[in-house]
XYZ file of C-alpha atoms in Angstrom:
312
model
C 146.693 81.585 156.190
C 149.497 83.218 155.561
C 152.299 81.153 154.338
C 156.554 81.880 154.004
C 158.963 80.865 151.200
C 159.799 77.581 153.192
C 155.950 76.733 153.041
C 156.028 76.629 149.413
C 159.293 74.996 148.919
C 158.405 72.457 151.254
C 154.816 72.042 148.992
C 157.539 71.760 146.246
C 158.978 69.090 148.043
C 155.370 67.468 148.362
C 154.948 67.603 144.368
C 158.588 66.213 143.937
C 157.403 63.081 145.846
C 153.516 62.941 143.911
C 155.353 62.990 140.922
C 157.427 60.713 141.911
C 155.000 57.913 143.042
C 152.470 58.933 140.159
C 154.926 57.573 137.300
C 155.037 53.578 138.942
C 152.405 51.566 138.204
C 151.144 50.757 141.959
C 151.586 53.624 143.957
C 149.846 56.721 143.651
C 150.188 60.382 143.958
C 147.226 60.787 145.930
C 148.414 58.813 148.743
C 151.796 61.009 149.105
C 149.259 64.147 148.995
C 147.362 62.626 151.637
C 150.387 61.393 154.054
C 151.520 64.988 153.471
C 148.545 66.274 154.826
C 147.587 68.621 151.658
C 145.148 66.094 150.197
C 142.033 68.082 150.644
C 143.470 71.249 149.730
C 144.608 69.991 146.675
C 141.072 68.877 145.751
C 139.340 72.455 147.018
C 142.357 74.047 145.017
C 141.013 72.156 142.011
C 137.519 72.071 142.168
C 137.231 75.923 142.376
C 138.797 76.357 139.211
C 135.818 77.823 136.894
C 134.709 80.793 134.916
C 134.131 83.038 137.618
C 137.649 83.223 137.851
C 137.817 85.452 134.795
C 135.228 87.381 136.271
C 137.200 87.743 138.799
C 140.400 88.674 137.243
C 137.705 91.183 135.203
C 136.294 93.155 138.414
C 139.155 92.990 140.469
C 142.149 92.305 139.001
C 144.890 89.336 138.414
C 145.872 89.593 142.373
C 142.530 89.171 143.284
C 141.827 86.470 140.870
C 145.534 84.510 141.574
C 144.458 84.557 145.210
C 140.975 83.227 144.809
C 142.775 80.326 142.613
C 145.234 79.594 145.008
C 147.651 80.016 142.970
C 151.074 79.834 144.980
C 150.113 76.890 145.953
C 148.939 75.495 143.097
C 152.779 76.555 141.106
C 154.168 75.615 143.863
C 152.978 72.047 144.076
C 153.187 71.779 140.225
C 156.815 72.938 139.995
C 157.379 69.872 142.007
C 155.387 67.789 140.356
C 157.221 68.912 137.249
C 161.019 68.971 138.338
C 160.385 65.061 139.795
C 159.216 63.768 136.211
C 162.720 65.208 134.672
C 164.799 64.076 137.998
C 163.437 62.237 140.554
C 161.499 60.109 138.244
C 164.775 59.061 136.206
C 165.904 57.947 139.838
C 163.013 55.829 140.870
C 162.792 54.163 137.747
C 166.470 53.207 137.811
C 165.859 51.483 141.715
C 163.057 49.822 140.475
C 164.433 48.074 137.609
C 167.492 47.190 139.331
C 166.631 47.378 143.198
C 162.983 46.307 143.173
C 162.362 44.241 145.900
C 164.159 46.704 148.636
C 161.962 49.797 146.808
C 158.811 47.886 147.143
C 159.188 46.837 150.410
C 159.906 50.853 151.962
C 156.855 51.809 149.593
C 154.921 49.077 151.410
C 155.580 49.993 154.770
C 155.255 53.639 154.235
C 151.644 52.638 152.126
C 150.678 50.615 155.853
C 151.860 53.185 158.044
C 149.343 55.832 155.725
C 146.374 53.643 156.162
C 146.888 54.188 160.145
C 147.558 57.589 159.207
C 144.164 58.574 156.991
C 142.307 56.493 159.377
C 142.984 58.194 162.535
C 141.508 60.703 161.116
C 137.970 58.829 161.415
C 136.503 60.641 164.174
C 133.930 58.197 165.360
C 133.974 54.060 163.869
C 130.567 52.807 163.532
C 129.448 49.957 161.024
C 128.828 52.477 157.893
C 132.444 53.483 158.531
C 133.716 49.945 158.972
C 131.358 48.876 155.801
C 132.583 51.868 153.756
C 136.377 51.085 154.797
C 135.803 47.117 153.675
C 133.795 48.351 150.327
C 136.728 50.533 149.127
C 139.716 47.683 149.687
C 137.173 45.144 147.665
C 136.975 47.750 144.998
C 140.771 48.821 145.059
C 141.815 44.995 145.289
C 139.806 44.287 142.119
C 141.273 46.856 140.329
C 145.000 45.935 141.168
C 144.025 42.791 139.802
C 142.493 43.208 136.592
C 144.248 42.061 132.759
C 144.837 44.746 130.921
C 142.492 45.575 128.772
C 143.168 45.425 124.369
C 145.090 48.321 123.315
C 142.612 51.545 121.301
C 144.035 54.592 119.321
C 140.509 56.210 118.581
C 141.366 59.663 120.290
C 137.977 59.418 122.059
C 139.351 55.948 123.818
C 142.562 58.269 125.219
C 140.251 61.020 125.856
C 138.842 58.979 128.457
C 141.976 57.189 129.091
C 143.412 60.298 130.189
C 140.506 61.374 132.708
C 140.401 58.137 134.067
C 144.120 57.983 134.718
C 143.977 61.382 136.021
C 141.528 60.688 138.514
C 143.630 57.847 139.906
C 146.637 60.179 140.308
C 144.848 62.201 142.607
C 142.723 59.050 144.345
C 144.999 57.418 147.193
C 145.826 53.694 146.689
C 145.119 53.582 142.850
C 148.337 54.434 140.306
C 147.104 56.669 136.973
C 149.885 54.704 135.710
C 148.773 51.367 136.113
C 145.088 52.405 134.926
C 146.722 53.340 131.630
C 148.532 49.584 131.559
C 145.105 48.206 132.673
C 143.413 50.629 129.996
C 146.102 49.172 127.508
C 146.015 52.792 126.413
C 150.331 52.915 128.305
C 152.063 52.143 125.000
C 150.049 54.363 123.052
C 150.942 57.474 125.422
C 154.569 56.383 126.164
C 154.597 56.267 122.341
C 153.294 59.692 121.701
C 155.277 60.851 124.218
C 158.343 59.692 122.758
C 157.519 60.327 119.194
C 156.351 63.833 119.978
C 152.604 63.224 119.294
C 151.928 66.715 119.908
C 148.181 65.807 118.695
C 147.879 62.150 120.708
C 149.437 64.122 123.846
C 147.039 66.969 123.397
C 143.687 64.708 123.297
C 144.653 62.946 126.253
C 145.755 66.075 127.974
C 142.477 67.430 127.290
C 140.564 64.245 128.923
C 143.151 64.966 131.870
C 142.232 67.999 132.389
C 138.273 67.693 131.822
C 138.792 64.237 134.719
C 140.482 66.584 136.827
C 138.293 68.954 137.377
C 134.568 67.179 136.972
C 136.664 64.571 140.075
C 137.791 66.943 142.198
C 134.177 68.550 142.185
C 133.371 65.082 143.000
C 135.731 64.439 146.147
C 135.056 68.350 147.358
C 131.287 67.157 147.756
C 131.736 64.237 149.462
C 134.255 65.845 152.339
C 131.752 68.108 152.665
C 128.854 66.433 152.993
C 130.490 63.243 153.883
C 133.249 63.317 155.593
C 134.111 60.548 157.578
C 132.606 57.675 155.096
C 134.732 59.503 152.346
C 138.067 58.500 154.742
C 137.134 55.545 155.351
C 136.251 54.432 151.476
C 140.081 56.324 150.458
C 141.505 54.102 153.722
C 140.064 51.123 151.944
C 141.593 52.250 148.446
C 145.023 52.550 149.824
C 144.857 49.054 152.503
C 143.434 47.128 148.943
C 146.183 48.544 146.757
C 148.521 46.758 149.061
C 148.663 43.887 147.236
C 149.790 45.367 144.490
C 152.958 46.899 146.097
C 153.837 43.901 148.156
C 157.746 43.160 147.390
C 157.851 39.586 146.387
C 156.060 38.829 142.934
C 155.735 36.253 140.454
C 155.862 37.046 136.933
C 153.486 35.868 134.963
C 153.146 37.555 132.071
C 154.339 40.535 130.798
C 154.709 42.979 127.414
C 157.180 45.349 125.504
C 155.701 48.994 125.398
C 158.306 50.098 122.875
C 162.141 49.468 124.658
C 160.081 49.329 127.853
C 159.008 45.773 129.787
C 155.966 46.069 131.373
C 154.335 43.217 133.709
C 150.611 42.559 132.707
C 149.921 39.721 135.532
C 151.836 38.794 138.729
C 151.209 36.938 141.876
C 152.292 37.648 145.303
C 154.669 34.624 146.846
C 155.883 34.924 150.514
C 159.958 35.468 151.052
C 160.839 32.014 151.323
C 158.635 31.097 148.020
C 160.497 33.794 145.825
C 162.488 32.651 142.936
C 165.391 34.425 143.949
C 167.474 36.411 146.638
C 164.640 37.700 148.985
C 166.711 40.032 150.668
C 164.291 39.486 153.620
C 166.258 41.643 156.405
C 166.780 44.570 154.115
C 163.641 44.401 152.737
C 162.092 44.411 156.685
C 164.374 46.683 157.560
C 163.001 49.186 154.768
C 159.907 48.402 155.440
C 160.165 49.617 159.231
C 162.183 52.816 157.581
C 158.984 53.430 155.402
C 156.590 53.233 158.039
C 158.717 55.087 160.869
C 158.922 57.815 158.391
C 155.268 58.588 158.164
C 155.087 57.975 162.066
C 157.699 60.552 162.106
C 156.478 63.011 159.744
C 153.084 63.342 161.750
C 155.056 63.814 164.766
C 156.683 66.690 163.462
C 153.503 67.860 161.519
C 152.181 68.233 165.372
C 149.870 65.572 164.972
C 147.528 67.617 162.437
C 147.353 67.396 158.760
C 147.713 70.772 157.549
C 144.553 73.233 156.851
C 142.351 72.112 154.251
C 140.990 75.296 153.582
C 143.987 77.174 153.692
C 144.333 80.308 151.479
C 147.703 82.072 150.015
């Protein structure tokens, strides 16, 4: 498929909003790349990267290689990603830390209107669908409510840390952030990262990379062979995740990652039970604003999610 300059900016646009979402502990990249329709390309991008590319690039040349990679979409979609963690990250963290439950509460409704959304896409329902759909919230609910785990530097610990956080980025329902807090392996990166660990950031760059692309090889083979059981597990991910998202919380514990707060344990309260301003008809009317969106994005999407399988 052929695709213009306003394709790939709006793919830009895509990244801008995974990066976004990736960099909050409870939402996830993967769900954006799914309610944007270019979740499976993204994970048929991925998995083909191997060897044979060089090969490739060898026989035929870097045109022929950069279009078996599928490449513009690939810089496309990371330019996003990467202008959102030096903009529209800044942003999001600000209206979290001093809007949060009026954030929470569109990301919640836009998070419910994307389990309709990946669902619908469920040709037939039959009870290995339904069972596969109730599995993945179990296992996504458990998750969202682990403690953290003790903080490791071994570099093999954030090796793994760094796979494993990776592969949540790109799994909808599950934040890569909030593995790392669960991982306790958060302060160690934000650290590095701020100290300009070149080596800590390398080793779990590394691990990133490696969980990348041994995951998406993963996900590829499951659409493939399948299909509808795989939609219906990632439709479980993102309905279990819910809980983790949903605007009124209770602080129970919490930790300082450097200059930065971090909450190790909450529990959800209802509006009426939250120590504080609930801000319940904003915070509904948000969440309607979330979920219309979605509704409205499809709409204009025609209804499909775009090609899978498309090429540059």
């Amino acid at each position: 498929m052929q695709r213009s300059l306003v394709d790939y900016l709006k793919i830009s646009l895509k990244g801008m909003a995974m990066g976004a979402a990736d960099v909050v502990p409870g939402v996830s990249g993967g769900t954006i790349a799914f309610i944007s329709g270019i979740y499976e390309e993204l994970i048929t991008t991925i998995s083909g990267v191997n060897l044979g590319l060089l090969s490739t690039w060898k026989a035929n040349g870097f045109k022929a290689m950069w279009e078996e990679l599928n490449g513009n979409f690939i810089l496309a979609l990371f330019a996003g990603i990467l202008v959102s963690i030096f903009s529209v990250m800044r942003v999001a963290n600000y209206l979290l830390e001093n809007h949060p439950i009026l954030i929470w509460s569109f990301f919640f409704g836009l998070v419910v209107a994307s389990i309709y959304f990946v669902g619908k896409q469920i040709p037939k329902w039959t009870w290995k669908i339904v069972l596969a759909l109730l599995i993945g919230a179990a296992v996504a609910f458990y998750i969202v409510s682990l403690p953290p785990l003790s903080a490791s530097n071994s570099y093999l610990f954030l090796f793994f840390a760094g796979a494993l956080a990776v592969c949540a980025m790109i799994l909808p329902g599950i934040s890569g952030a909030f593995i790392l807090v669960l991982l306790g392996a958060y302060k160690s990166i934000t650290e590095a990262a701020h100290d300009f660990d070149l080596k800590t950031l390398g080793i779990v760059g590394i691990g990133a990379v490696f969980g990348l692309l041994t995951f998406s090889k993963i996900l590829k083979w499951l659409f493939v062979h399948y299909s509808s059981i795989t939609l219906a597990v990632l439709t479980g991910f993102i309905a279990g995740s819910l809980n983790k998202i949903w605007p009124w919380k209770e602080t129970l514990e919490t930790a300082m990652y450097g200059e930065k707060e971090v909450v190790l344990k909450e529990a959800s309260v209802l509006p009426w039970n939250f120590d504080g301003d609930p801000q319940t008809l904003w915070s509904v009317v948000l969440m309607l604003a979330g979920f219309f969106l979605i509704l409205g994005l499809e709409m204009l999407a025609g209804n499909k999610p775009e090609n899978a399988n498309a090429a540059n």
